[in-house]
Tab-separated table of C-alpha atoms in Angstrom:
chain	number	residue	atom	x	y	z
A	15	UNK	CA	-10.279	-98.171	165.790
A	16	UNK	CA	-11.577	-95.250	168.169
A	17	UNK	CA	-13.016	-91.997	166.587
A	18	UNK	CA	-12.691	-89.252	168.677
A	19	UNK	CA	-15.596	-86.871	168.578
A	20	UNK	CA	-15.576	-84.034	165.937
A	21	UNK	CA	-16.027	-81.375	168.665
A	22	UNK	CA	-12.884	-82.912	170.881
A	23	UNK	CA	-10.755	-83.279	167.214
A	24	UNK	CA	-11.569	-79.522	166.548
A	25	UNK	CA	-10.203	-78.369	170.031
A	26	UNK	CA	-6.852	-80.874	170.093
A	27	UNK	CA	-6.371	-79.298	166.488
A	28	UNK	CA	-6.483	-75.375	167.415
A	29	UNK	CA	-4.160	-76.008	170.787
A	30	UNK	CA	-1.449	-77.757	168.487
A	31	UNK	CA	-1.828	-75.004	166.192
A	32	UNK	CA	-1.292	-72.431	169.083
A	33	UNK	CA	1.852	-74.088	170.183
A	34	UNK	CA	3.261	-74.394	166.715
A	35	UNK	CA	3.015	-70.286	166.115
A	36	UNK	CA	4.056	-69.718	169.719
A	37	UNK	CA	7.025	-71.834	169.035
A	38	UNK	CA	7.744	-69.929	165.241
A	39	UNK	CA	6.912	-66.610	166.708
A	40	UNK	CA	9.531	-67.148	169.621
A	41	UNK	CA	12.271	-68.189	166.826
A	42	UNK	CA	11.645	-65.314	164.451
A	43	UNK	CA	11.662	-62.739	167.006
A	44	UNK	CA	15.370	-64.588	168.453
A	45	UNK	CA	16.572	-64.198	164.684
A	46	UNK	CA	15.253	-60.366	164.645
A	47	UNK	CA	17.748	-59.050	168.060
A	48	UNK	CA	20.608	-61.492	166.839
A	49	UNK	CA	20.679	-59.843	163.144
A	50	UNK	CA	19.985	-62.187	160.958
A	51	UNK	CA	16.784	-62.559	158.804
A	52	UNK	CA	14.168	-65.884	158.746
A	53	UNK	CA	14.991	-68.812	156.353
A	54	UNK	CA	18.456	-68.899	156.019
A	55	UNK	CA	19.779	-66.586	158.046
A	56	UNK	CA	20.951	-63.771	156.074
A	57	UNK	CA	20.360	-60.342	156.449
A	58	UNK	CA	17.232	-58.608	156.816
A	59	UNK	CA	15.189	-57.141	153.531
A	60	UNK	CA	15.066	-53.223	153.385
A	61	UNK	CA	12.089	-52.341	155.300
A	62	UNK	CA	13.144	-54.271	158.573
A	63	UNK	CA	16.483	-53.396	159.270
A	64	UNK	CA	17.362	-54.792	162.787
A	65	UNK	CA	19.611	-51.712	162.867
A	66	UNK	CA	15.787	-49.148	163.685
A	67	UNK	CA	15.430	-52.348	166.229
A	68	UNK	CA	18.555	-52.345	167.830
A	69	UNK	CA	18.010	-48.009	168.228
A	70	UNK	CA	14.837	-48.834	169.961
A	71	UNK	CA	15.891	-50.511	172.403
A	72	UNK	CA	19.111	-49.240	173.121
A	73	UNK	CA	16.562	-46.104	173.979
A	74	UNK	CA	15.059	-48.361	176.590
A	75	UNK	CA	18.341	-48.895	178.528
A	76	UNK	CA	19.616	-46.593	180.987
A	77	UNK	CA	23.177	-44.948	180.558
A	78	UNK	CA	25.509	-46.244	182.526
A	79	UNK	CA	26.724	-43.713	185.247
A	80	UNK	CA	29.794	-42.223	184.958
A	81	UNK	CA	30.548	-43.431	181.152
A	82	UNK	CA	30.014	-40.511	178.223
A	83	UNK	CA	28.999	-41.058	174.896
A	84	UNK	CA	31.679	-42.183	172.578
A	85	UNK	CA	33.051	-39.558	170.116
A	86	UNK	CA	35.577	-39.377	167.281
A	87	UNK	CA	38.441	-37.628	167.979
A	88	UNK	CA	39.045	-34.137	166.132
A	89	UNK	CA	41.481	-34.458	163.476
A	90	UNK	CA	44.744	-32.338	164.818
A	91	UNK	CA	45.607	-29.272	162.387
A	92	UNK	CA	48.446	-29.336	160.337
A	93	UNK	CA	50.774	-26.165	159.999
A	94	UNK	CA	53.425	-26.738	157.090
A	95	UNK	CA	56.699	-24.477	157.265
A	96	UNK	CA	58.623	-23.903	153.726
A	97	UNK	CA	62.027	-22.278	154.423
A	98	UNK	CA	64.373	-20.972	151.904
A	99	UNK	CA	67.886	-22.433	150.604
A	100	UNK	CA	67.542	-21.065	146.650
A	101	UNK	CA	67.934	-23.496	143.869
A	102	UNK	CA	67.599	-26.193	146.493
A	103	UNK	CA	64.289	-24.942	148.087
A	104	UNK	CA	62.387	-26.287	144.902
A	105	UNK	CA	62.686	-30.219	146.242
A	106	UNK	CA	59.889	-28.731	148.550
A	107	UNK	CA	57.406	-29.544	146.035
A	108	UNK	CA	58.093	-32.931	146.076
A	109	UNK	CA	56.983	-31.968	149.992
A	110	UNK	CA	53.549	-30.823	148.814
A	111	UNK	CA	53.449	-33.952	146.789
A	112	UNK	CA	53.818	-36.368	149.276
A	113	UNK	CA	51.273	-34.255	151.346
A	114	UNK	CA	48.597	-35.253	148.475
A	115	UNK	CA	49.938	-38.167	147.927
A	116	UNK	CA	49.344	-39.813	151.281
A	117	UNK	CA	45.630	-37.567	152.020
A	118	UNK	CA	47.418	-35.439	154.547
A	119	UNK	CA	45.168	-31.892	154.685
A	120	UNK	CA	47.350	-28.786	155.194
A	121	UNK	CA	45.849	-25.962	157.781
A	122	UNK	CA	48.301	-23.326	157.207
A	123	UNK	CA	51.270	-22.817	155.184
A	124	UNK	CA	53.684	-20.361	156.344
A	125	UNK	CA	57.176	-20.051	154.109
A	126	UNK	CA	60.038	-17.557	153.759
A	127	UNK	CA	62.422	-17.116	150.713
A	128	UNK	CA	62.474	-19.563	148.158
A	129	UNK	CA	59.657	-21.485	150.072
A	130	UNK	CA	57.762	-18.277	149.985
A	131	UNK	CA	57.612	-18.621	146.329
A	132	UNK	CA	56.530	-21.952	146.404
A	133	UNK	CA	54.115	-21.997	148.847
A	134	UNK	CA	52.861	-18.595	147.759
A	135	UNK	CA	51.639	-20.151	144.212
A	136	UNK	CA	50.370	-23.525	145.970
A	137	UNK	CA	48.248	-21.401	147.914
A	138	UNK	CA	47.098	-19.089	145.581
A	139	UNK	CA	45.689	-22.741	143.230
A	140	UNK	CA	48.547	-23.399	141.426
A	141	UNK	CA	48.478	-27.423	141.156
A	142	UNK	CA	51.773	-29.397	142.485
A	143	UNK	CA	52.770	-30.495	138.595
A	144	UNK	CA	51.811	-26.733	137.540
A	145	UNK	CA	54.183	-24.913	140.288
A	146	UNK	CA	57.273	-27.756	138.803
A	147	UNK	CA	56.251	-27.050	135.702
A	148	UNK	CA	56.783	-23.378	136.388
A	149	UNK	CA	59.850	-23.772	138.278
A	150	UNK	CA	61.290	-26.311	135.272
A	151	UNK	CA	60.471	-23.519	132.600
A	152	UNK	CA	60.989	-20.366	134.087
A	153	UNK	CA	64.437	-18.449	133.313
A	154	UNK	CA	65.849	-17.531	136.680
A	155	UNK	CA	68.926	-16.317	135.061
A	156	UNK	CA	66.533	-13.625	133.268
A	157	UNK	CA	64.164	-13.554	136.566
A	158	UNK	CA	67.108	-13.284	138.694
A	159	UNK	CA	69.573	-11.028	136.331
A	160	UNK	CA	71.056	-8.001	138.474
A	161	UNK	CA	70.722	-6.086	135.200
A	162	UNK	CA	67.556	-3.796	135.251
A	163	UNK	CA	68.487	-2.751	131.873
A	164	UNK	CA	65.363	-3.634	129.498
A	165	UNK	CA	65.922	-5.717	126.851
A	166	UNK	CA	66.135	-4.457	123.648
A	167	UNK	CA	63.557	-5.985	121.683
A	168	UNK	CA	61.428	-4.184	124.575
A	169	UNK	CA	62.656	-0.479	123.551
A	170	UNK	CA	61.257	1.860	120.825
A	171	UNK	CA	63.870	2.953	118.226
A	172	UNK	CA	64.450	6.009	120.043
A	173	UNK	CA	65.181	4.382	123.323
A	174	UNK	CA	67.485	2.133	121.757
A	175	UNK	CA	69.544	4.966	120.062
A	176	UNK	CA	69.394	6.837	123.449
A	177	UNK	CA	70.978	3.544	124.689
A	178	UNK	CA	73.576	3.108	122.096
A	179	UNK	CA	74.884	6.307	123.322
A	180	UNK	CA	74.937	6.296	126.612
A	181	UNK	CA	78.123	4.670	128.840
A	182	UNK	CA	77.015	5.894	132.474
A	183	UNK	CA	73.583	6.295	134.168
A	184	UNK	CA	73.403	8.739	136.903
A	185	UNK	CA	70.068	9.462	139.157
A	186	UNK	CA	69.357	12.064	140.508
A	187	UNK	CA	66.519	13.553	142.679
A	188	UNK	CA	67.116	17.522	142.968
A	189	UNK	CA	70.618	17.997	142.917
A	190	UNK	CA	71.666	15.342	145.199
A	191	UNK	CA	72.514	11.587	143.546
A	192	UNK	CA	70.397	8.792	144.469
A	193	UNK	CA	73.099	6.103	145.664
A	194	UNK	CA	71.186	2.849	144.989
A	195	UNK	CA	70.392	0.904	148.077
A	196	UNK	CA	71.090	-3.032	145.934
A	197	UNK	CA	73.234	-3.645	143.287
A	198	UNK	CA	69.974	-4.382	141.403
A	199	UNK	CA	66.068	-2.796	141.831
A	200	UNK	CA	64.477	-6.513	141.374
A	201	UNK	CA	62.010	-5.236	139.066
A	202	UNK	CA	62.158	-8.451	136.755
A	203	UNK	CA	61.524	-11.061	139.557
A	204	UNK	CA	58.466	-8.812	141.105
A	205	UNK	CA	57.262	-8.427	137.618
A	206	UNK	CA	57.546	-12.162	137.137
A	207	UNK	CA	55.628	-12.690	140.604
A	208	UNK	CA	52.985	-10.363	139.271
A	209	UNK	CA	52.105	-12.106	136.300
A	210	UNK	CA	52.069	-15.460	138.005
A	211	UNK	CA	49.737	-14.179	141.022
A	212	UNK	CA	47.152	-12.618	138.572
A	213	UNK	CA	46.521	-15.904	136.889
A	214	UNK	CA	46.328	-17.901	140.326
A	215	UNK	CA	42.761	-18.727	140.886
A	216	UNK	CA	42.827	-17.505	144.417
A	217	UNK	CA	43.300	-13.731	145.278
A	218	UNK	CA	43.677	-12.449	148.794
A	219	UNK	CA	40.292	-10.892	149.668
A	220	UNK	CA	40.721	-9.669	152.374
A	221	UNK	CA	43.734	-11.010	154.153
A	222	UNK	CA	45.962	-14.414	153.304
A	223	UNK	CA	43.291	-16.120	155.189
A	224	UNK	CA	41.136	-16.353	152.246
A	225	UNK	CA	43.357	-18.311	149.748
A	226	UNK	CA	43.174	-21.688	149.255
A	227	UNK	CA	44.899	-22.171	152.554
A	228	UNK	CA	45.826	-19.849	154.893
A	229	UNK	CA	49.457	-18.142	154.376
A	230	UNK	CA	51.904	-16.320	155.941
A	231	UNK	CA	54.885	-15.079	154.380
A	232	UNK	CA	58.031	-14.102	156.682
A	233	UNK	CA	60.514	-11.222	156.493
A	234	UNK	CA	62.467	-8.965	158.339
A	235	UNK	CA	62.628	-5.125	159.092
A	236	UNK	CA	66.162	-4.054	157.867
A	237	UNK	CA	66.465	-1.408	160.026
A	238	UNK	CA	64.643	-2.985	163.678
A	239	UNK	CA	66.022	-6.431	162.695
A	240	UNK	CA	62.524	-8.151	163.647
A	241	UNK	CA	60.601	-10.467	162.131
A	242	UNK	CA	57.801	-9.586	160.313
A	243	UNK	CA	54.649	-11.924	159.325
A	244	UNK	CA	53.195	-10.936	156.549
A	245	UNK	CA	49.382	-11.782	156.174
A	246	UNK	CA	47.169	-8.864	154.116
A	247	UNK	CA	48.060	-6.590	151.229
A	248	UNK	CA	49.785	-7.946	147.752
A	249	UNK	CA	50.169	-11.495	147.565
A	250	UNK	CA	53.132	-10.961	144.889
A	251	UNK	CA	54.564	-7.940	147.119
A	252	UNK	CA	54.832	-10.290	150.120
A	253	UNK	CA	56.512	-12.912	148.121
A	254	UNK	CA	58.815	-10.712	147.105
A	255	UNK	CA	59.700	-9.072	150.164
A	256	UNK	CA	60.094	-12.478	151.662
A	257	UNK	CA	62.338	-14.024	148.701
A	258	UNK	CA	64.670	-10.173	148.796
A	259	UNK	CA	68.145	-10.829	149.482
A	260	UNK	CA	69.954	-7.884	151.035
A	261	UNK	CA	72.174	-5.563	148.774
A	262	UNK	CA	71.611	-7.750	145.769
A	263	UNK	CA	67.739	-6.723	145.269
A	264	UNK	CA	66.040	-3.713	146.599
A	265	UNK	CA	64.093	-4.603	149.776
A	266	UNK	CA	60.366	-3.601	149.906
A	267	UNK	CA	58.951	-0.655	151.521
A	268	UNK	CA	55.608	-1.770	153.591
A	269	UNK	CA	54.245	0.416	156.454
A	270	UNK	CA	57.417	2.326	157.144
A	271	UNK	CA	59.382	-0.614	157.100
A	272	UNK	CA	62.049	-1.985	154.714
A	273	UNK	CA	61.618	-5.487	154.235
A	274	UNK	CA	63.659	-8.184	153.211
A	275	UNK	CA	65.252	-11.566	154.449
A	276	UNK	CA	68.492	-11.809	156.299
A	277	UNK	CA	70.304	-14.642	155.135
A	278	UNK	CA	73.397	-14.382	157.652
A	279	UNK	CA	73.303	-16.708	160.131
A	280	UNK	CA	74.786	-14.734	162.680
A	281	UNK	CA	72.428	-12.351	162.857
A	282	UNK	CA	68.848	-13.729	162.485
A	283	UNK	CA	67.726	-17.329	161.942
A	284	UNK	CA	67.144	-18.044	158.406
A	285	UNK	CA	63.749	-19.506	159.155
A	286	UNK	CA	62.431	-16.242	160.817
């Protein structure tokens, strides 16, 4: 057998030594740009994610001419309209239901009558299963009576013996009689707004555009005939002037105007 020299062994041993971490070098650095880590090809341990690799050189490359940088599209606003229709305008909340159901973010709410109710207490934090709740438990016959008489239980004993007496009510302002413009003044269903509103969580400071969403309610000038959007002042007073039905409740006086909703179809749309 021939024995090499040790000087010749030493030198043979280094240059296979070399090749062997050439050759694992160029493998670990292939399994670093694919994504996967060394061993058995999983992922890479915290510390050296290919991700801060993959950045780097990305950096290195030119942009492409005439292609722009990819970006995600801008969500388009949703606007939610709440119309009127009474009794029948309460399914709406099964509307605003469906809306949280499904993740669908409202922008803007803008409503008229009935809706206007609805959408008045959504916006001002009433919960969907608080506003039904509300709506299930309220009594509209009460809310709604075209009686502004006060209950009784409400009067001191001398009011109620003034009552007991008298058959016919007559106003006057002067000498002249004030003819009543509605058969009833509404007092009951703005006092019933009233209460509601002051317990909402959201008040309108300055304008509608700070409640929880941004609101409009819609009515019209009696006397002009236009439409009115109503987006500052009294939450509970727009409401109200928005949910007024001519000659039954009397409409509401707001800078000069006398504003209610005009439910005749021949005149003005419904959904102003």
């Amino acid at each position: 057998m021939q024995f090499l020299p040790p000087v010749l062994l030493s030198a043979r041993f280094f240059s296979s030594m070399r090749i062997l971490f050439a050759v694992i070098s160029f493998f670990g650095c292939a399994q670093i740009f694919a994504g996967v880590g060394p061993g058995d090809g999983g992922p890479l341990p915290h510390g050296n994610s290919p991700t801060i690799i993959r950045l780097a050189y990305d950096t290195l490359m030119p942009a492409a001419p005439g292609i722009l940088p990819s970006r995600s599209p801008k969500r388009p606003r949703v606007a939610l309209v709440l119309s009127g229709g009474g009794a029948r305008g309460a399914a709406q909340i099964g509307v605003l239901r469906a809306f949280e159901r499904h993740h669908i973010p409202i922008d803007f709410i803008s409503a008229t009558s009935m809706g206007a109710i609805i959408g008045g207490l959504y916006v001002s934090g009433y919960s969907v299963a608080e506003i039904e709740s509300i709506t299930v438990h309220t009594d509209w016959n009460e809310v709604l009576s075209l009686s502004d008489e006060t209950r009784r239980r409400d009067l001191f004993l001398d009011q109620k013996v003034a009552r007991d007496r008298t058959f016919l009510a007559v106003r006057f302002q002067g000498l002249t009689p004030i003819i009543p413009s509605a058969v009833a003044s509404g007092q009951r269903l703005t006092d019933w707004l009233n209460n509601e509103i002051l317990q909402a969580l959201y008040h309108p400071h300055p304008d509608f555009d700070h409640l929880k969403i941004p609101f409009r309610a819609i009515a019209t000038d009696l006397i002009s005939g236009r439409r009115v959007v109503i987006g500052d002042g009294s939450l509970a007073e727009a409401i109200r002037a928005s949910a007024t039905t001519p000659l039954l409740f009397d409409p509401i006086e707001r800078d000069e105007k006398y504003l209610l909703i005009i439910k005749d179809k021949g005149r003005l749309c419904f959904l102003c």
